[in-house]
Short mmCIF file of C-alpha atoms in Angstrom, two decimals:
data_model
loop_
_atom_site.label_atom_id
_atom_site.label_comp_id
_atom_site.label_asym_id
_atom_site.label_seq_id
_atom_site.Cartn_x
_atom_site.Cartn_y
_atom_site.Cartn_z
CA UNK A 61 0.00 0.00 0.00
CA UNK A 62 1.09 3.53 -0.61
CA UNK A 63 1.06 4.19 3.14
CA UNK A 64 3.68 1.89 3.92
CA UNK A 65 5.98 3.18 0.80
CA UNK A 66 6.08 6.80 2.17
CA UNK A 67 8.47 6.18 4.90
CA UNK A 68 10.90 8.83 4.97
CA UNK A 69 9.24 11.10 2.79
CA UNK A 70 7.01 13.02 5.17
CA UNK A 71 9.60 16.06 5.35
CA UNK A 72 9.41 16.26 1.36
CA UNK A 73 5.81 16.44 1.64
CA UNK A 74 4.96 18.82 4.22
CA UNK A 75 7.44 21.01 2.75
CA UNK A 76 5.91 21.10 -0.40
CA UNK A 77 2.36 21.33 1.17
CA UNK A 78 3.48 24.57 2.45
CA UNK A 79 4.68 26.30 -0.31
CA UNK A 80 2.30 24.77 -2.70
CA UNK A 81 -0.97 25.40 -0.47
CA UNK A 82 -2.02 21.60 -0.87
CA UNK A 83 -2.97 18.98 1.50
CA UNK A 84 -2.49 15.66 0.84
CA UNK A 85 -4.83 13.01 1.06
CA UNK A 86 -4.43 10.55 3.31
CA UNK A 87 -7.10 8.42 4.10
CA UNK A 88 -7.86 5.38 2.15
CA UNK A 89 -11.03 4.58 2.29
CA UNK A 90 -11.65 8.64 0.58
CA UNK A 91 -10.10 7.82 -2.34
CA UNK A 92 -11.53 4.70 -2.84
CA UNK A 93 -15.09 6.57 -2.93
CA UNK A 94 -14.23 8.96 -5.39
CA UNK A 95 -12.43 6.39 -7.94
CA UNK A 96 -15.35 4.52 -7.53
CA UNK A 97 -18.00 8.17 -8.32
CA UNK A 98 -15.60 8.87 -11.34
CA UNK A 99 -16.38 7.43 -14.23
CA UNK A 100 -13.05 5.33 -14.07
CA UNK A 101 -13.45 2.74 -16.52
CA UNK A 102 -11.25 0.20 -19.22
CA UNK A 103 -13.24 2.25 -22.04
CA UNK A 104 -11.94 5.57 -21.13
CA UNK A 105 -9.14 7.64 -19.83
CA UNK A 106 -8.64 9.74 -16.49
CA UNK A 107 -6.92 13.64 -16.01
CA UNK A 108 -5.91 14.01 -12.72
CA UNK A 109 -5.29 17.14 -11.68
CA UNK A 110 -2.97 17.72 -8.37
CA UNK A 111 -2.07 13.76 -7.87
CA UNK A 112 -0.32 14.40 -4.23
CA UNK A 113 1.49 11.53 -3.34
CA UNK A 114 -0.91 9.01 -5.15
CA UNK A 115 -3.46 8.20 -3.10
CA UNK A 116 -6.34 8.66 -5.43
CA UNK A 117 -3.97 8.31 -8.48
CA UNK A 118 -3.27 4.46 -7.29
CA UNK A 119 -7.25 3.77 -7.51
CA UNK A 120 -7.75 5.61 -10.72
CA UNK A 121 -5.24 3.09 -12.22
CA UNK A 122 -6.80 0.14 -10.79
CA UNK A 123 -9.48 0.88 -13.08
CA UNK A 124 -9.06 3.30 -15.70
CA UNK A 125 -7.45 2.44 -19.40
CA UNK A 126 -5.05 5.22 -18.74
CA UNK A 127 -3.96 8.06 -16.20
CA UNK A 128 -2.68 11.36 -16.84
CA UNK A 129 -1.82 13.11 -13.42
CA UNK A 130 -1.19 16.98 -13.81
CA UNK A 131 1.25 18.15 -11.22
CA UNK A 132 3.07 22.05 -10.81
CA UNK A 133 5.33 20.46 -7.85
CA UNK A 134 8.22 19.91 -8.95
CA UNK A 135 9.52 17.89 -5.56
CA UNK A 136 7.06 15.41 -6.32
CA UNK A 137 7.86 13.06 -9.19
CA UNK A 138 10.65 11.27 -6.81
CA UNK A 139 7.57 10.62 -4.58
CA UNK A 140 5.53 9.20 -7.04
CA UNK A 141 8.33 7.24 -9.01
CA UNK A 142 8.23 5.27 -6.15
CA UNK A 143 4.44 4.98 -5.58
CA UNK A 144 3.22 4.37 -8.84
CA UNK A 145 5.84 1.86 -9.68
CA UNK A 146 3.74 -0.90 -10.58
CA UNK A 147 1.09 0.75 -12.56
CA UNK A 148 2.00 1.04 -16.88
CA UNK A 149 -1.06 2.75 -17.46
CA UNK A 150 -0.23 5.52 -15.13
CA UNK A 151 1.92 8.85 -16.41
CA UNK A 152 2.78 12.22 -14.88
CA UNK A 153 2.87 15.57 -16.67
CA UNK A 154 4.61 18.37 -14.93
CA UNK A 155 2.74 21.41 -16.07
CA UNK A 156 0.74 24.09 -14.42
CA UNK A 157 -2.93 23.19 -15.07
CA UNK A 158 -3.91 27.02 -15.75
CA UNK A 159 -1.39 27.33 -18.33
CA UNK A 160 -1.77 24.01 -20.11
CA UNK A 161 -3.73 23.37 -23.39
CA UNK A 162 -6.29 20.50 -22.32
CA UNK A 163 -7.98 19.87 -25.78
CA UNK A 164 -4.25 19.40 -26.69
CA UNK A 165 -2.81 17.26 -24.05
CA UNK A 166 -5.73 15.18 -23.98
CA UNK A 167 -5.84 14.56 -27.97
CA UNK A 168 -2.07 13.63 -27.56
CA UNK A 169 -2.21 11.14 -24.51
CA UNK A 170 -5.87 9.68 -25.09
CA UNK A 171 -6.77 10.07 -28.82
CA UNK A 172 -10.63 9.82 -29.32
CA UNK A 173 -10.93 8.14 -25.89
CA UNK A 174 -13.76 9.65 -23.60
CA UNK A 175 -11.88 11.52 -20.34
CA UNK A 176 -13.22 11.60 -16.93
CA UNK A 177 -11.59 14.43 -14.48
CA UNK A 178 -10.83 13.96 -11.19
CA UNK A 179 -8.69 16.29 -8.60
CA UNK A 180 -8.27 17.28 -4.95
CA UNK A 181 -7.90 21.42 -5.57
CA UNK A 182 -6.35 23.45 -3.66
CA UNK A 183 -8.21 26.04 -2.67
CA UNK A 184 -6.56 28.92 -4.51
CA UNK A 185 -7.07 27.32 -7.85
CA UNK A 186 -10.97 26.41 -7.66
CA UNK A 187 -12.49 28.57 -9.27
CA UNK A 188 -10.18 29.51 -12.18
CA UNK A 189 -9.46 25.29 -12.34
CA UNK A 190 -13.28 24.65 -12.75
CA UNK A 191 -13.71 27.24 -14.89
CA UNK A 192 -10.78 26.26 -17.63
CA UNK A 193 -12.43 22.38 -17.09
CA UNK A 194 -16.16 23.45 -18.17
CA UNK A 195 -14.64 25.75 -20.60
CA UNK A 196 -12.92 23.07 -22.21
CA UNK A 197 -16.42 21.25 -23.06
CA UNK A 198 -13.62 17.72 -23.17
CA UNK A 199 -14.89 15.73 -19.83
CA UNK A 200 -17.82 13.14 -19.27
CA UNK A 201 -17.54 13.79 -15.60
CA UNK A 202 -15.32 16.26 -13.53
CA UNK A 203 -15.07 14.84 -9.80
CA UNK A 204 -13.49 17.18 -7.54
CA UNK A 205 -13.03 17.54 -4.18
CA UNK A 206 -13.08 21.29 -2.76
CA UNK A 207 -13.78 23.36 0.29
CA UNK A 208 -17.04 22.25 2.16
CA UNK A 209 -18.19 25.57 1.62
CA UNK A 210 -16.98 26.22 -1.94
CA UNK A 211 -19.34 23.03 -3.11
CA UNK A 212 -21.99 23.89 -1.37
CA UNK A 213 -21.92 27.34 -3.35
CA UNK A 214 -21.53 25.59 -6.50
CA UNK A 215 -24.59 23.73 -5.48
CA UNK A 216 -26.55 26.27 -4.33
CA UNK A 217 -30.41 26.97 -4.94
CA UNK A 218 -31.42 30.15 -5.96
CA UNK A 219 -32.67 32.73 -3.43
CA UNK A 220 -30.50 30.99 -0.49
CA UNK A 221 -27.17 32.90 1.08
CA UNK A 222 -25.07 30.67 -0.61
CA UNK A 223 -26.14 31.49 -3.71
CA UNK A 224 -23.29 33.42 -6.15
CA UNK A 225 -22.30 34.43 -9.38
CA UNK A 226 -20.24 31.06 -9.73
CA UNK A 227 -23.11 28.76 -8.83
CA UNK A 228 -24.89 30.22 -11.74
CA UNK A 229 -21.93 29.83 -13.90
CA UNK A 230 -21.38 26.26 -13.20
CA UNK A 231 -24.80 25.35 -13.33
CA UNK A 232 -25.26 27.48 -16.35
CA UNK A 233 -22.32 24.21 -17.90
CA UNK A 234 -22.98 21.17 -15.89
CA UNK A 235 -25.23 19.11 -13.64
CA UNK A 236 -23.28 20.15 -10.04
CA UNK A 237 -24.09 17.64 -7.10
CA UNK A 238 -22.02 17.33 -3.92
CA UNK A 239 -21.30 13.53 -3.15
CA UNK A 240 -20.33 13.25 -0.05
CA UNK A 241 -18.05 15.04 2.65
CA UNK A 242 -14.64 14.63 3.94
CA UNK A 243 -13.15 15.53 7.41
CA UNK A 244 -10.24 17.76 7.44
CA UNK A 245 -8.49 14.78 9.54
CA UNK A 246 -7.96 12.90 6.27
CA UNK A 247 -5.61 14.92 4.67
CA UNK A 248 -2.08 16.11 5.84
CA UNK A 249 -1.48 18.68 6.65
CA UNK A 250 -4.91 18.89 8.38
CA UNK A 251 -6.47 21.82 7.01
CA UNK A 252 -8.97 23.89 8.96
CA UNK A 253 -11.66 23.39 7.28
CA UNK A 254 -13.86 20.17 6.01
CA UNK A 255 -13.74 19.09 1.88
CA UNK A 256 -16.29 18.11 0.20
CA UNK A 257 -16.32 15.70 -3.22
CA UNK A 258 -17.97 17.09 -5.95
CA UNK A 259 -19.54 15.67 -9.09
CA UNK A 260 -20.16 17.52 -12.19
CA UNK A 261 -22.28 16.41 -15.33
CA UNK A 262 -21.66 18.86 -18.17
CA UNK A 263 -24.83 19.94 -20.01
CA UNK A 264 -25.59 19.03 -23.71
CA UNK A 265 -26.35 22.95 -24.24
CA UNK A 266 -26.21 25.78 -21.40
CA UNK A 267 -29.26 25.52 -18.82
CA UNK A 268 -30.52 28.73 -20.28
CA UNK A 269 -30.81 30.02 -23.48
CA UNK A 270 -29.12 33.26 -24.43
CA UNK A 271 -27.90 35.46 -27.08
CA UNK A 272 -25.22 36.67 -25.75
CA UNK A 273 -23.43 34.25 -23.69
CA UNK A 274 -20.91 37.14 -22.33
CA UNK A 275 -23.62 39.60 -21.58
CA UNK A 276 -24.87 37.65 -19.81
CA UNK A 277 -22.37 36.64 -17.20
CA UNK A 278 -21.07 40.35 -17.07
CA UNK A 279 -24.99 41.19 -15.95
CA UNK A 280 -24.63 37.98 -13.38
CA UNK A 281 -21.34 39.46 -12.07
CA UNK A 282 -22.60 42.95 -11.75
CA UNK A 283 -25.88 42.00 -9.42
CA UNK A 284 -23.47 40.09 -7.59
CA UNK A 285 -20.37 42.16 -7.05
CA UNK A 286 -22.27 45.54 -6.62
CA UNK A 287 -23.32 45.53 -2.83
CA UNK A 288 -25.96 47.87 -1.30
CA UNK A 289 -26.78 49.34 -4.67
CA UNK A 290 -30.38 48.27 -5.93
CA UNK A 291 -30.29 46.12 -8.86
CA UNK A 292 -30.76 48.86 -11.30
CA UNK A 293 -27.72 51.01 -10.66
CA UNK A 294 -25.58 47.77 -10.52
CA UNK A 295 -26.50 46.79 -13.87
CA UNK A 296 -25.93 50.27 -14.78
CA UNK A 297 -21.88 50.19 -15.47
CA UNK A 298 -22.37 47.28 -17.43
CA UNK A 299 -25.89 48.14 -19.68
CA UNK A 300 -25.54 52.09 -19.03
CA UNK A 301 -23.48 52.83 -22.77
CA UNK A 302 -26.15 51.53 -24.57
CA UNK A 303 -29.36 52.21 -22.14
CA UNK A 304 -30.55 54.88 -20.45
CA UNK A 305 -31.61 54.38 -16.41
CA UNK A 306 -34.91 54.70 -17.46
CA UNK A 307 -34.37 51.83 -20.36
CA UNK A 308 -32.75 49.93 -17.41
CA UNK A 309 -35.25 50.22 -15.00
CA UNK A 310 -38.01 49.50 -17.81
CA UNK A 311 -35.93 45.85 -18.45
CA UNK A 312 -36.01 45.40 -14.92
CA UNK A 313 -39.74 45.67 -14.52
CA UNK A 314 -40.17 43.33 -17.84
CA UNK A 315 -38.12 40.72 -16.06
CA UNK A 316 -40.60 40.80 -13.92
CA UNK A 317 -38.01 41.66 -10.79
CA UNK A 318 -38.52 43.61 -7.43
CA UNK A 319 -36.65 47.46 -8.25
CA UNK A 320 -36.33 48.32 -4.80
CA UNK A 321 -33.73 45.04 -4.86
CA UNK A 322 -30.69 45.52 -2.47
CA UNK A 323 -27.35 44.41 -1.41
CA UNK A 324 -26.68 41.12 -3.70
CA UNK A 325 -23.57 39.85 -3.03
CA UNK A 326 -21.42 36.73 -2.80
CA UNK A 327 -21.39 34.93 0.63
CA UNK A 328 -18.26 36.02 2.58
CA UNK A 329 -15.43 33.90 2.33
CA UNK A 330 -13.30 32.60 4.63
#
């Protein structure tokens, strides 16, 4: 087991958990349960984003056709050179996933093949990660594991606290439901906060219909961003070249929405 191989490596990964901002994964039984959520099959092939020390990456293999782990770390290919030993099907690219090309890496390493995604993100990366994933329209299934609190804004109904600008963008792509959660005493170092594993469906066409896709966002972004305004004057730095306040507040009222509207905003974050 992987466990038993990492003796005399703990050093090399808590330094690179601190200057990385990961934690590692560390409980068995976790990765087991997302493998198994993931899509992971002989037909198709697996991106894994952030592999750690190979925790998850060692069940992905167990039952995927291939593995592609992404990984920025540069101390950890020694680690998992020795963990992934046995497995051909597994292979490690050392690139930053913001800055890679995923329609080209994955058309070089898995052809035609169908592609799952699964990662453990670090919290600094989640949103833009999730973002350049759904963009990509390439994945069956993304599977990630993220801040509790971070899913559960993903996930979020409309009209509840949690609600954001990024829950509608995600579920503006994909399908979002939260799987299951997992204590922050499975990972190393233990963070201070719980995870939560995340599944995401991408849609055959956008949950809503629009005509302009990045009108539309810049709207969502403005009701969002703008607090104590009322929703009129925050759409106003976005629609106000083109529309008068009046024309605004006119839209508003065809939209059938409340004018006296205040203080949208995203949930604080910790």
């Amino acid at each position: 087991e992987i466990h038993e191989r990492l003796v005399g490596s703990e050093m090399c990964i808590r330094d690179s958990s601190k200057s990385m901002g990961q934690n590692f994964l560390i409980d068995p039984a976790i990765p087991y349960e997302i493998a198994e959520s993931s899509r992971a099959n002989e037909q198709n092939g697996v991106l894994e984003i952030g592999p750690g020390i190979g925790v998850l990456t060692e069940q992905l293999c167990k039952r995927a056709d291939k593995v592609v782990s992404i990984e920025v770390d540069k101390r950890l290919p020694p680690i998992l050179a020795e963990t992934m030993a046995e497995y051909e099907n597994f292979k490690l690219v050392l690139e930053d996933v913001l800055k890679v090309d995923l329609r080209t890496l994955l058309a070089e390493e898995f052809g035609d093949k169908p592609v799952a995604v699964c990662a453990n993100l670090p919290y600094y990366i989640t949103t833009p990660a999730i973002t350049a994933l759904l963009e990509s329209g390439a994945f069956e299934q993304v599977t990630v594991m993220v801040q509790k609190e971070v899913a559960q804004r993903i996930c979020a109904e409309p009209g509840t606290a949690a609600y954001s600008a990024f829950s509608i963008y995600v579920q503006y792509h994909a399908k979002a439901e939260i799987l299951f959660d997992v204590p922050a005493d499975c990972f190393v170092p233990r963070p201070k906060v719980d995870s939560a594993v995340l599944k995401l469906v991408p849609l055959d066409k956008p949950a809503v219909e629009t005509k302009d896709e990045k009108l539309f966002f810049a709207l969502v972004r403005a009701a969002f961003n703008m607090r104590r305004k009322t929703l009129v004057n925050a759409l106003g730095p976005v629609l106000g070249s083109s529309m008068s306040k009046e024309e605004i507040t006119a839209l508003v009222e065809a939209a059938g929405l409340d004018l006296s509207l205040i203080h949208i905003s995203e949930p604080t974050r910790r």
